[in-house]
mmCIF file of C-alpha atoms in Angstrom:
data_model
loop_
_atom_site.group_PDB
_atom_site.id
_atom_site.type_symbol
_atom_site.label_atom_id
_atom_site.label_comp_id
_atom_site.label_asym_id
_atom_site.label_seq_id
_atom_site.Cartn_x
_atom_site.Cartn_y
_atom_site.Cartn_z
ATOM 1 C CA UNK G 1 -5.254 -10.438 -2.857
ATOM 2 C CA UNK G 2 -6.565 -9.565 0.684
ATOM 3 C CA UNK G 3 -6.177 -7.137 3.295
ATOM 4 C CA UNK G 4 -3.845 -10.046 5.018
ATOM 5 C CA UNK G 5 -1.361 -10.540 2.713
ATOM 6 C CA UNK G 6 0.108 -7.137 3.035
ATOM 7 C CA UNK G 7 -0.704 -5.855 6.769
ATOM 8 C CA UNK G 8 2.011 -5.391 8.999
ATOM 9 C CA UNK G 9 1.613 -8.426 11.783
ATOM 10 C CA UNK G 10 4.050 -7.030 14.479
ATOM 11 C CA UNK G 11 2.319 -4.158 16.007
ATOM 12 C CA UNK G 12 3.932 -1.663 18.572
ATOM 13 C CA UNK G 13 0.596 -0.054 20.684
ATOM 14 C CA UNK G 14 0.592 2.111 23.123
ATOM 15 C CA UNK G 15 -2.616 2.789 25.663
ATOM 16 C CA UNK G 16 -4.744 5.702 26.542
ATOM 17 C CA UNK G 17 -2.255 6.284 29.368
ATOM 18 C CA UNK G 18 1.145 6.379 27.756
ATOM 19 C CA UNK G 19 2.617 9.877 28.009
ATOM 20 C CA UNK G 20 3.255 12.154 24.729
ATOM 21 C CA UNK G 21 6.872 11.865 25.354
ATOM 22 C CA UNK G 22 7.220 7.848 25.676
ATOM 23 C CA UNK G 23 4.456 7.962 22.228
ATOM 24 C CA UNK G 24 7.183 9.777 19.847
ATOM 25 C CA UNK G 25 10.329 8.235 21.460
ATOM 26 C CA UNK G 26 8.540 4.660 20.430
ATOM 27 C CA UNK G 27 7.661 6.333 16.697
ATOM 28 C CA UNK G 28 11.277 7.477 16.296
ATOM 29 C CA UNK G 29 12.948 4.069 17.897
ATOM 30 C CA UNK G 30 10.735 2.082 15.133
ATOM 31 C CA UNK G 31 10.554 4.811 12.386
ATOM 32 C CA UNK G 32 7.068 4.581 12.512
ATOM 33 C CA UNK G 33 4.204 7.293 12.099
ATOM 34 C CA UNK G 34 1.118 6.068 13.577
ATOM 35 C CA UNK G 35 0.349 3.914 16.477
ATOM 36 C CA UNK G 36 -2.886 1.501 17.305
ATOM 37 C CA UNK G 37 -4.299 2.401 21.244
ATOM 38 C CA UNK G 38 -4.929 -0.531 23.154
ATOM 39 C CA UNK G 39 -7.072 -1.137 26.343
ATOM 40 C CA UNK G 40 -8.055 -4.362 27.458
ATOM 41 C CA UNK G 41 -7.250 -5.714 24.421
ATOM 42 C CA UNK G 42 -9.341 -3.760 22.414
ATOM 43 C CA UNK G 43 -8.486 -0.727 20.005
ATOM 44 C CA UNK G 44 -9.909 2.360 21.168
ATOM 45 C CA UNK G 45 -7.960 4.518 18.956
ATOM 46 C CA UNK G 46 -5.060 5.995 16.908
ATOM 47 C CA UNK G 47 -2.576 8.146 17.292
ATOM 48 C CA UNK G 48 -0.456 9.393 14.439
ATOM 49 C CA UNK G 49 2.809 11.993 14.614
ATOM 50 C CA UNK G 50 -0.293 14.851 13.267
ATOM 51 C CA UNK G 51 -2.628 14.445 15.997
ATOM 52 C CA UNK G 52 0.715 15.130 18.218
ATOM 53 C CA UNK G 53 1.848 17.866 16.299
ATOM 54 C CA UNK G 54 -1.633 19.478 16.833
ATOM 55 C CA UNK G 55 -1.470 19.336 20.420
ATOM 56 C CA UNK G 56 2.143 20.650 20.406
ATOM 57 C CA UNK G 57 1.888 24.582 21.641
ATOM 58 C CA UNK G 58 2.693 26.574 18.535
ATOM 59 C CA UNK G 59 5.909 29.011 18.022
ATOM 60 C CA UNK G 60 3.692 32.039 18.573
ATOM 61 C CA UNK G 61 3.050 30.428 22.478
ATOM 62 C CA UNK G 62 3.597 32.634 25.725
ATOM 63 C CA UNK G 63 4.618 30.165 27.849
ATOM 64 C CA UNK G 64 8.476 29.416 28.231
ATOM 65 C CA UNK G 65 10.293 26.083 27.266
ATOM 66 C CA UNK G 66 9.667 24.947 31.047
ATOM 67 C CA UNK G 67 6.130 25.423 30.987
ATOM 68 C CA UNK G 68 5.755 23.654 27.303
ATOM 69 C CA UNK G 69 7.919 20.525 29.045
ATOM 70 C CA UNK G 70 5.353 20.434 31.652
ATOM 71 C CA UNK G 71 2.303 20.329 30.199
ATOM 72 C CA UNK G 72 3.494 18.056 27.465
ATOM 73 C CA UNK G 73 5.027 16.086 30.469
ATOM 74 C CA UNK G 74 1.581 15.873 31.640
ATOM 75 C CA UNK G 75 -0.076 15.045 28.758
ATOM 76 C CA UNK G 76 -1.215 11.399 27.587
ATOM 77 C CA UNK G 77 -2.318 9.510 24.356
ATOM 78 C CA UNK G 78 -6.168 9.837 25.673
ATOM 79 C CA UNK G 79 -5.804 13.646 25.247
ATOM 80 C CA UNK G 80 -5.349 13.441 21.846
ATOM 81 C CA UNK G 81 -5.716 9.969 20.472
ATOM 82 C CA UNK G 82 -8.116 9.738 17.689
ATOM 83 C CA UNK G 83 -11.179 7.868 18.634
ATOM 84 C CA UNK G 84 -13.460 7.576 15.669
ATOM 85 C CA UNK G 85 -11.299 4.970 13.197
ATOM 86 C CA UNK G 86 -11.810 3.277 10.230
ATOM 87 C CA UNK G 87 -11.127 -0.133 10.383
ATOM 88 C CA UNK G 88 -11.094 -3.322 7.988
ATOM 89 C CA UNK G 89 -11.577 -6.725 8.289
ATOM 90 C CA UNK G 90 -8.125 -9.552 6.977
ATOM 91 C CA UNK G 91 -10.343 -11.472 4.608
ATOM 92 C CA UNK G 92 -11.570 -7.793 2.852
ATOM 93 C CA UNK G 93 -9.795 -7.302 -0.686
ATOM 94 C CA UNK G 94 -7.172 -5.167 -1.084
ATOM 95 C CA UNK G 95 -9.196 -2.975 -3.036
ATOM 96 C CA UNK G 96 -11.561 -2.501 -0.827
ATOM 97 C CA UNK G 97 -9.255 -1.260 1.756
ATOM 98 C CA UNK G 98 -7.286 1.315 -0.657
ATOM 99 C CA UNK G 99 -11.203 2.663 -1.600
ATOM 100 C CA UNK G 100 -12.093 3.074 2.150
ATOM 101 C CA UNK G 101 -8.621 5.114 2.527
ATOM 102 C CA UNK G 102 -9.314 7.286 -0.795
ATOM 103 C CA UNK G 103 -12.494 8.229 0.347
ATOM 104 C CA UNK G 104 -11.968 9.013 4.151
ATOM 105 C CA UNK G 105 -8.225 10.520 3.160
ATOM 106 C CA UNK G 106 -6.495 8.499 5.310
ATOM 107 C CA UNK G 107 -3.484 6.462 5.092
ATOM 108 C CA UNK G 108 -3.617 3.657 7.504
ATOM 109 C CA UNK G 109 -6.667 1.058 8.744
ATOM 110 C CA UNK G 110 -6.111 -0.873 11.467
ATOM 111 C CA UNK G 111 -7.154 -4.442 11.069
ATOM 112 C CA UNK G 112 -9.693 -6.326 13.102
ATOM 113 C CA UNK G 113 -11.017 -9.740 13.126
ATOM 114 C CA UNK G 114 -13.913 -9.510 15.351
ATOM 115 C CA UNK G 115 -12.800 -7.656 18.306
ATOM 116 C CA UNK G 116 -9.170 -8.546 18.220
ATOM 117 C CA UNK G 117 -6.598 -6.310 16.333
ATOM 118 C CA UNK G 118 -4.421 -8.396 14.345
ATOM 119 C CA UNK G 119 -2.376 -6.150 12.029
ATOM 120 C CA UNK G 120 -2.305 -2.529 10.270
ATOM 121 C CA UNK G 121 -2.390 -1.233 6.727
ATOM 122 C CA UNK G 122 -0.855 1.841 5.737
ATOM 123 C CA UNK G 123 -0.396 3.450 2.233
ATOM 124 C CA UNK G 124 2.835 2.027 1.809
ATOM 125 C CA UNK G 125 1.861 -1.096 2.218
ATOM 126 C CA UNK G 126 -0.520 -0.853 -0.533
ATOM 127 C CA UNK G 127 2.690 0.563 -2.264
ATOM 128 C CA UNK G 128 4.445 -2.757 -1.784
ATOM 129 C CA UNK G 129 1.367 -4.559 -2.409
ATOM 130 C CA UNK G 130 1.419 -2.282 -6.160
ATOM 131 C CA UNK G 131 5.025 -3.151 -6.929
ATOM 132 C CA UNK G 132 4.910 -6.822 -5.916
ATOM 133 C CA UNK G 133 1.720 -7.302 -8.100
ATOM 134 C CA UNK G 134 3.172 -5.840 -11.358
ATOM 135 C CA UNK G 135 6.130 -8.110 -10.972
ATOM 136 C CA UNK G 136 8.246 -5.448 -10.028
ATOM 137 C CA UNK G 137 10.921 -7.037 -8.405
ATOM 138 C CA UNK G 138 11.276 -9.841 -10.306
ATOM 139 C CA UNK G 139 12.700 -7.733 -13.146
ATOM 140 C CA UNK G 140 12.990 -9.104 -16.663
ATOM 141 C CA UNK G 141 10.871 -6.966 -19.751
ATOM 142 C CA UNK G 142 7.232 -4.873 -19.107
ATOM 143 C CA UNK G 143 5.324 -5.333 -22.602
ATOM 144 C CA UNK G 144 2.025 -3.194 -23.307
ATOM 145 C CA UNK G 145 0.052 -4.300 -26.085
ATOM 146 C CA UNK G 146 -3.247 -3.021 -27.513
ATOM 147 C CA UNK G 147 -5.785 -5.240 -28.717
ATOM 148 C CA UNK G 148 -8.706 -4.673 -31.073
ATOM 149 C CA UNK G 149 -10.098 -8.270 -31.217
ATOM 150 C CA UNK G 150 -13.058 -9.846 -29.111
ATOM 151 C CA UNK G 151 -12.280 -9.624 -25.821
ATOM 152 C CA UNK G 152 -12.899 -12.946 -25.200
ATOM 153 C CA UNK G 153 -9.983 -15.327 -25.080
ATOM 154 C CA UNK G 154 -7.764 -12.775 -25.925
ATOM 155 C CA UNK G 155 -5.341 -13.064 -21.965
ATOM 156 C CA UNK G 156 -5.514 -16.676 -23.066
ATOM 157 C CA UNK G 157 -4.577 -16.257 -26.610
ATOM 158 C CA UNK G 158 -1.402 -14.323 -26.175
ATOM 159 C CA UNK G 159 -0.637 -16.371 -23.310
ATOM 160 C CA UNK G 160 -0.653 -19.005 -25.505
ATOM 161 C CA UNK G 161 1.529 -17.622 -28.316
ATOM 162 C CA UNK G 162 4.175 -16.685 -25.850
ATOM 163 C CA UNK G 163 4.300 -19.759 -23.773
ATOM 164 C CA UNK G 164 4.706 -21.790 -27.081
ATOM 165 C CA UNK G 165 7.984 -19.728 -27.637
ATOM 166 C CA UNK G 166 9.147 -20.447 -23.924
ATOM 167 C CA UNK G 167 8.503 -17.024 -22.743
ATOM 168 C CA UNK G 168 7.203 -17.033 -19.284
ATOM 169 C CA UNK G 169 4.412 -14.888 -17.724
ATOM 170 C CA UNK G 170 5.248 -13.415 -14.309
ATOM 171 C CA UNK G 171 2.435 -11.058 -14.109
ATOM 172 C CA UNK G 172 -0.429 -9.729 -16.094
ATOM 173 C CA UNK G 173 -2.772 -6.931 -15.562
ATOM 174 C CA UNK G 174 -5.818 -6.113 -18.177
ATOM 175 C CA UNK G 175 -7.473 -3.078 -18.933
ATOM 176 C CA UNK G 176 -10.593 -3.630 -21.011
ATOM 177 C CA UNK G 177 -11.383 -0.534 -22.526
ATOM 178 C CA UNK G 178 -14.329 0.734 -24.586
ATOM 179 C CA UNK G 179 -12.530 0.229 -28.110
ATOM 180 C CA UNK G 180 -9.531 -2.171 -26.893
ATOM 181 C CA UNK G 181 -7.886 -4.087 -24.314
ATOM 182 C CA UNK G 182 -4.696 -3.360 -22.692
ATOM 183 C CA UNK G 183 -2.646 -6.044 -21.814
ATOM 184 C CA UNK G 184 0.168 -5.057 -19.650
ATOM 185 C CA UNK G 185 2.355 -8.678 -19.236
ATOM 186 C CA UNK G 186 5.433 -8.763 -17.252
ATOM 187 C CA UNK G 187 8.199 -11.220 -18.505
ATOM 188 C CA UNK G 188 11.017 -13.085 -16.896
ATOM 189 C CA UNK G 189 13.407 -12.713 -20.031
ATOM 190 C CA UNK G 190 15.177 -9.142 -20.866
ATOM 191 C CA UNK G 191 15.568 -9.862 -24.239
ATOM 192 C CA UNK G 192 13.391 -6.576 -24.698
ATOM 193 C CA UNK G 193 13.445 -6.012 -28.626
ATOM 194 C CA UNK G 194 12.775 -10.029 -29.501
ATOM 195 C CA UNK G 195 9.823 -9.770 -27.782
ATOM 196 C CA UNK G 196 9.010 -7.088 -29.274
ATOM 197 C CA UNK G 197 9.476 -8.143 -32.608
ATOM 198 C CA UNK G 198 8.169 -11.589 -32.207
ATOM 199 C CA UNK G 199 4.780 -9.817 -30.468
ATOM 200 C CA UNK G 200 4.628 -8.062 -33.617
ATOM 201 C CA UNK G 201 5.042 -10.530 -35.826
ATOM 202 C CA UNK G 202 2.018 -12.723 -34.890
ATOM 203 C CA UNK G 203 0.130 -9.781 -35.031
ATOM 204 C CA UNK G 204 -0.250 -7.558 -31.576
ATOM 205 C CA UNK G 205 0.277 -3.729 -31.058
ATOM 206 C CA UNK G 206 3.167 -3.492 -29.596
ATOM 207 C CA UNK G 207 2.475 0.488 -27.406
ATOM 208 C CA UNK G 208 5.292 0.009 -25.376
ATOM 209 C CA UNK G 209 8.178 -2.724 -24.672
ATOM 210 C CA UNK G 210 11.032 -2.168 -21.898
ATOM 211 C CA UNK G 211 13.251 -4.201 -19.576
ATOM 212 C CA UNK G 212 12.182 -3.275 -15.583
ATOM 213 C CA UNK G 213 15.188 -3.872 -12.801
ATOM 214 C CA UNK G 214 14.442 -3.739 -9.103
#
């Protein structure tokens, strides 16, 4: 899976000039928490619902409500827009754009192809992206089995036994381990303790068998 399959496509921007004001009433209008900065058609920044909080005048100001109206009045995205951003590219790998956000803790990459910003990624995309892969919504039963044999052939073994019992495979995930693999298989049937028994009756661990419902 890349970077493109789970960026958000329509993008509200604002530029360096839009005032502070017109920046959170477009946030609140599209419940939204960040927002790419645009001029001439390039991204020269980001500015997220933090970076305004920051520039807000604390509780503990001097000045009166009129004076905190009018500076804020006066002030624009380019005051405190954030200027240095990671980016990532629509053909990347999902992964690669959840490790860039891990290790700059941050929860959003704009995404460029060549010059041109073409979407955003935030961390709840990568949410959705978590949910959809694990065959979350499609419901139906979430089996974990543990197995001790040669790795080798083993996704193809089991999918084997189970297709030749018309069970069908929505989505699999493997963990190969030092001592085992983990085979975490999401089926379309519910019929949670046949499974189970019929998993364990040709043989496999059964750790953990249980229906999932979006």
């Amino acid at each position: 899976m890349s970077v493109k399959d789970f960026m958000t496509e329509n993008l509200v921007t604002v530029t360096p000039e839009t005032k502070i004001f017109d920046t959170v009433d477009l946030m609140k209008k599209y419940d939204i928490h960040r927002l790419p900065v645009i001029a001439d058609n390039r991204l020269v920044g980001l500015i997220t619902e933090g970076t305004i909080q920051e520039a807000l005048p604390s509780k503990a100001t001097s000045l009166s409500v009129y004076e905190v109206n009018y500076l804020l009045n006066k002030t624009v995205v380019a005051d405190v827009m954030i200027t240095e951003v990671k980016t990532i590219a629509p053909d990347a790998e999902l992964e690669d754009g959840i490790y860039l956000m891990r290790q700059n803790k941050i929860n959003v990459l704009p995404v460029l192809a060549g010059d041109k910003l073409v979407g955003i990624i935030t961390n709840n995309d990568i949410f959705d992206a978590f949910l959809k892969l694990t065959g979350y919504y499609e419901g139906g039963t979430r089996v974990q089995l543990k197995i001790l044999e040669d790795k080798k052939g083993v996704l193809a073994r089991v999918a084997k036994v189970l297709a030749d019992h018309d069970f069908s495979i929505l989505t699999v995930i493997v963990d190969h381990q030092s001592n085992a693999t983990i085979l975490e298989i999401q089926l379309a049937s519910k019929e949670t303790e046949k499974i189970k028994q019929f998993l364990t009756d040709n043989g496999y661990e059964v750790l953990r068998a249980a229906v999932t419902q979006p």
